[in-house]
């Protein structure tokens, strides 16, 4: 019977070591040409793109290459009168970009530029009676937004502004029979959403509500023969899931449940030897999103050329230490 497992092939032509200098150059140059088609077409997620790039640079020890004043000025122009923050100037505010902006300002030690009370008020206004959160005023509910809200407020020291117990209750209601979590109650388990739900429970100190062995099994089953990780069964591996899966396992105290050497081989194979940066799979086009999550995964795997990343926040560990945050991590 034919092998029906979807996977990729890694060969000797793919890189086997971390091309650190290439990645620094790639991120430093990204967005310099404001007329570039890709730059123009990604305006709708500019704030998150800045978070990906700046965090990647800090993990590589080269944040000083970036213009801190320019970044702060851009964020200041994206703050809405409601307190929410948008992806770019003139766009509507959203929880996703509010979190990205807060993460950036924590990284730069510049949270003082934010109207913290207004930001807190905006985030709290998006919680519904069942504990869930909408991403913005238009009302879409998703566990990603629950994580964004809780992560944002915890970074600001304002978790008391929401009903944490109800937020936890909603996330637990999205738990599935296979141990995973979906976007809403009854939705399919997905590694990205699992990260969001486990992250929320880590921040709120409620990881004991998870069956770590069952969820750890589901997550470790995401590893394919190539060493790469997918987001759900029957899908191709993708560098970003190297982060979502690995970080979730780290919070659950089960990082050792994947084969680290083969995963590292897959992630390194996704580097672009000419342009720099990481792509989703070997041979594809790199982008800042996969570059951050490739680097963050390698950090969790213990790569000595990179700074230590916090698995709950996907931020440099030294920033989390400076903020005196102590997200929960399970021990086996």
XYZ file of C-alpha atoms in Angstrom:
332
model
C 0.000 0.000 0.000
C 1.327 3.476 -0.902
C 2.541 5.758 1.857
C -0.110 8.468 2.159
C 1.736 10.597 4.720
C 2.181 14.153 3.445
C 5.739 15.288 4.007
C 8.738 16.973 2.428
C 12.177 15.679 1.496
C 15.345 17.112 2.980
C 18.547 16.511 1.064
C 22.249 17.367 1.327
C 21.812 20.635 -0.574
C 19.746 22.165 2.229
C 21.579 24.200 4.913
C 22.601 22.382 8.076
C 23.887 25.258 10.210
C 22.315 28.524 11.347
C 22.982 31.305 8.809
C 22.812 34.019 11.463
C 24.474 36.825 9.483
C 22.124 36.245 6.532
C 19.058 36.477 8.767
C 20.228 39.683 10.424
C 20.756 41.249 6.991
C 17.376 39.972 5.764
C 15.394 41.452 8.668
C 17.389 44.704 8.717
C 16.687 45.267 5.018
C 13.054 44.158 5.038
C 10.687 47.002 4.266
C 13.375 49.473 3.230
C 11.748 49.767 -0.184
C 8.292 51.146 0.603
C 7.286 50.718 -3.055
C 7.942 46.976 -2.991
C 4.845 44.943 -3.916
C 5.129 42.597 -0.937
C 5.564 45.517 1.474
C 2.499 47.290 0.104
C 0.363 44.152 0.181
C 1.168 43.409 3.835
C 0.098 46.778 5.257
C -2.877 45.067 6.940
C -0.497 43.208 9.297
C 2.333 45.737 9.582
C 2.278 45.889 13.395
C 2.651 42.136 13.749
C 5.352 42.192 11.077
C 7.302 44.678 13.169
C 6.925 42.420 16.223
C 8.212 39.429 14.230
C 11.203 41.330 12.906
C 12.192 43.115 16.109
C 11.861 39.982 18.235
C 13.905 38.002 15.723
C 16.628 40.656 15.822
C 16.745 40.599 19.609
C 16.989 36.799 19.695
C 19.927 37.137 17.280
C 21.491 39.855 19.448
C 21.161 42.624 16.852
C 18.185 44.732 17.925
C 20.501 47.753 17.900
C 20.371 47.647 14.101
C 16.756 48.840 14.207
C 15.532 52.444 14.544
C 13.839 52.476 17.972
C 12.528 56.044 17.661
C 10.942 55.326 14.284
C 9.214 52.225 15.664
C 7.807 54.105 18.670
C 6.581 56.929 16.444
C 4.780 54.461 14.162
C 3.057 52.756 17.096
C 2.009 56.120 18.519
C 0.255 56.920 15.235
C -1.633 53.600 15.333
C -3.265 54.144 18.742
C -6.999 54.671 18.333
C -9.068 56.957 20.558
C -10.664 53.785 21.984
C -7.279 52.633 23.285
C -7.009 49.848 20.742
C -4.075 49.681 18.363
C -4.265 49.031 14.635
C -2.051 47.180 12.180
C -1.103 50.386 10.396
C -1.937 54.081 10.325
C -5.584 54.652 9.423
C -6.701 51.053 10.022
C -9.223 49.866 12.620
C -7.885 48.696 15.996
C -7.763 44.975 16.774
C -6.625 42.786 19.670
C -4.007 41.023 17.527
C -2.199 44.262 16.746
C -2.743 45.674 20.218
C -0.819 42.711 21.612
C 1.917 43.056 18.982
C 2.351 46.737 19.855
C 2.519 45.998 23.587
C 5.075 43.225 22.968
C 7.214 45.594 20.891
C 7.106 48.351 23.511
C 7.969 45.875 26.277
C 10.900 44.700 24.148
C 12.055 48.302 23.695
C 11.358 49.155 27.364
C 9.050 51.940 26.158
C 5.607 51.038 27.511
C 5.418 54.549 28.985
C 4.419 55.899 25.552
C 1.129 53.990 25.790
C -2.085 55.325 27.342
C -2.146 52.184 29.496
C -5.535 52.924 31.099
C -7.176 53.368 27.687
C -5.530 50.241 26.254
C -6.712 48.280 29.280
C -10.224 49.642 28.891
C -10.258 48.667 25.204
C -9.132 45.093 25.858
C -11.584 44.618 28.730
C -14.453 45.955 26.592
C -14.039 43.033 24.202
C -14.798 40.344 26.807
C -18.229 38.753 26.434
C -20.417 37.422 29.287
C -19.295 33.820 28.613
C -15.660 34.869 29.144
C -14.675 34.799 25.471
C -13.181 37.735 23.595
C -13.953 39.274 20.242
C -11.025 40.483 18.177
C -12.564 43.895 17.578
C -15.879 45.718 17.537
C -17.193 43.509 14.719
C -17.672 40.555 17.054
C -15.681 37.523 15.830
C -14.950 35.150 18.752
C -11.821 32.990 18.721
C -9.491 31.548 21.372
C -6.663 33.450 19.670
C -8.292 36.619 20.935
C -8.592 35.188 24.447
C -4.835 34.671 24.468
C -4.161 38.114 22.996
C -6.277 39.778 25.660
C -4.762 37.905 28.600
C -1.184 38.196 27.307
C -1.597 41.913 26.622
C -3.039 42.721 30.039
C -0.523 40.558 31.885
C 2.353 42.374 30.133
C 0.803 45.658 31.268
C 0.173 44.386 34.792
C -3.591 44.836 34.383
C -5.055 41.306 34.412
C -7.432 42.379 37.151
C -9.368 44.425 34.571
C -11.103 41.314 33.176
C -12.948 38.309 34.574
C -10.059 35.855 34.506
C -12.142 32.947 35.817
C -14.664 33.354 32.986
C -11.842 33.670 30.435
C -10.420 30.369 31.676
C -13.865 28.788 31.692
C -14.383 29.657 28.023
C -11.014 28.245 26.992
C -11.667 25.020 28.888
C -15.014 24.734 27.060
C -13.014 24.582 23.798
C -11.189 21.438 24.941
C -11.687 18.378 22.727
C -11.755 14.619 23.322
C -8.311 14.242 21.702
C -6.737 16.562 24.279
C -6.480 19.547 21.949
C -8.308 22.863 21.683
C -10.129 24.653 18.893
C -11.177 28.224 18.141
C -14.604 27.802 19.760
C -16.448 24.981 21.567
C -16.730 22.019 19.194
C -14.116 23.303 16.730
C -11.313 21.062 15.455
C -8.089 20.816 17.437
C -5.300 22.847 15.842
C -1.732 23.400 17.044
C -1.861 27.198 16.726
C -5.031 27.372 18.801
C -3.637 24.873 21.282
C -0.702 27.237 21.824
C -3.123 30.091 22.501
C -5.182 28.086 24.985
C -2.193 26.564 26.764
C -0.578 30.006 26.832
C -3.643 31.556 28.462
C -3.722 28.789 31.076
C 0.021 29.246 31.649
C -0.361 32.996 32.262
C -3.345 32.498 34.583
C -1.723 29.607 36.477
C -4.353 27.047 35.428
C -2.298 24.477 33.511
C -3.449 21.851 36.003
C -6.774 21.880 34.138
C -5.058 20.156 31.185
C -4.348 16.438 30.804
C -0.683 16.968 29.954
C -0.107 13.417 28.784
C -3.084 13.357 26.413
C -2.344 16.762 24.916
C 1.387 16.035 24.853
C 0.650 12.872 22.873
C -1.457 14.798 20.321
C 1.262 17.402 19.923
C 4.124 14.927 19.592
C 2.132 13.078 16.918
C 2.505 16.180 14.763
C 6.105 15.205 13.993
C 6.599 13.696 10.546
C 9.435 11.511 9.166
C 11.206 14.648 7.873
C 11.391 15.876 11.473
C 9.053 18.794 10.764
C 5.822 19.446 12.631
C 2.357 20.013 11.179
C -0.628 21.810 12.699
C -3.109 18.957 12.440
C -3.249 15.439 10.984
C -2.685 14.880 7.249
C -1.076 18.278 6.675
C 2.411 19.177 5.477
C 5.024 20.309 8.019
C 5.563 24.044 8.411
C 8.265 25.971 10.273
C 5.668 28.019 12.179
C 4.358 24.831 13.807
C 7.873 24.169 15.018
C 7.012 27.035 17.346
C 3.316 26.457 18.126
C 3.842 22.756 18.906
C 7.217 23.047 20.593
C 6.216 26.004 22.787
C 3.067 24.172 23.891
C 5.120 21.107 24.800
C 7.566 23.331 26.694
C 4.751 24.831 28.771
C 3.474 21.308 29.435
C 6.950 20.176 30.549
C 7.133 17.703 27.663
C 9.591 19.310 25.274
C 11.476 16.021 25.172
C 8.493 14.277 23.564
C 9.669 15.265 20.075
C 12.871 14.165 18.337
C 14.895 17.346 18.679
C 17.691 16.531 16.244
C 15.382 15.743 13.324
C 13.233 18.821 14.046
C 16.345 21.023 14.117
C 17.411 19.515 10.788
C 14.029 20.409 9.266
C 14.057 23.983 10.587
C 17.607 24.641 9.389
C 16.705 23.246 5.951
C 14.065 25.992 5.623
C 16.659 28.779 5.555
C 17.225 30.751 2.355
C 20.957 30.664 1.674
C 20.874 33.679 -0.678
C 18.261 36.078 0.728
C 18.377 35.012 4.357
C 15.245 34.331 6.390
C 13.184 31.187 6.849
C 10.335 29.854 4.717
C 7.507 27.507 5.634
C 9.206 24.553 3.942
C 12.587 23.913 2.274
C 12.929 25.772 -1.020
C 10.020 28.179 -0.530
C 10.230 31.990 -0.281
C 11.248 33.379 3.138
C 9.236 35.892 5.161
C 9.548 37.596 8.586
C 6.742 35.465 10.102
C 8.487 32.144 9.488
C 11.864 33.704 10.270
C 10.846 34.597 13.816
C 9.198 31.261 14.508
C 12.096 29.328 12.988
C 14.547 31.189 15.209
C 12.276 30.873 18.267
C 11.983 27.121 17.725
C 15.746 26.780 17.455
C 16.059 28.770 20.688
C 13.728 26.341 22.464
C 15.811 23.500 21.051
C 18.840 25.005 22.780
C 20.739 26.657 19.921
C 23.623 28.478 21.611
C 23.852 31.237 18.982
C 20.438 32.599 19.949
C 19.044 34.278 23.024
C 16.606 32.367 25.215
C 12.938 32.698 24.255
C 9.986 32.440 26.637
C 7.566 29.742 25.398
C 4.428 31.435 26.752
C 4.897 34.914 25.290
C 7.278 34.282 22.359
C 9.441 37.066 23.683
C 13.069 37.117 24.860
C 13.264 35.575 28.317
C 15.213 38.540 29.691
C 12.265 40.840 28.898
C 9.853 38.556 30.771
C 12.308 38.483 33.679
C 12.551 42.291 33.672
C 8.754 42.523 33.832
C 8.809 40.026 36.744
C 6.283 37.730 35.050
C 6.167 34.083 36.042
C 3.988 32.113 33.602
C 3.287 28.582 34.825
C 5.136 25.606 33.331
C 4.158 22.031 34.164
C 6.713 19.534 35.378
C 6.485 15.859 34.464
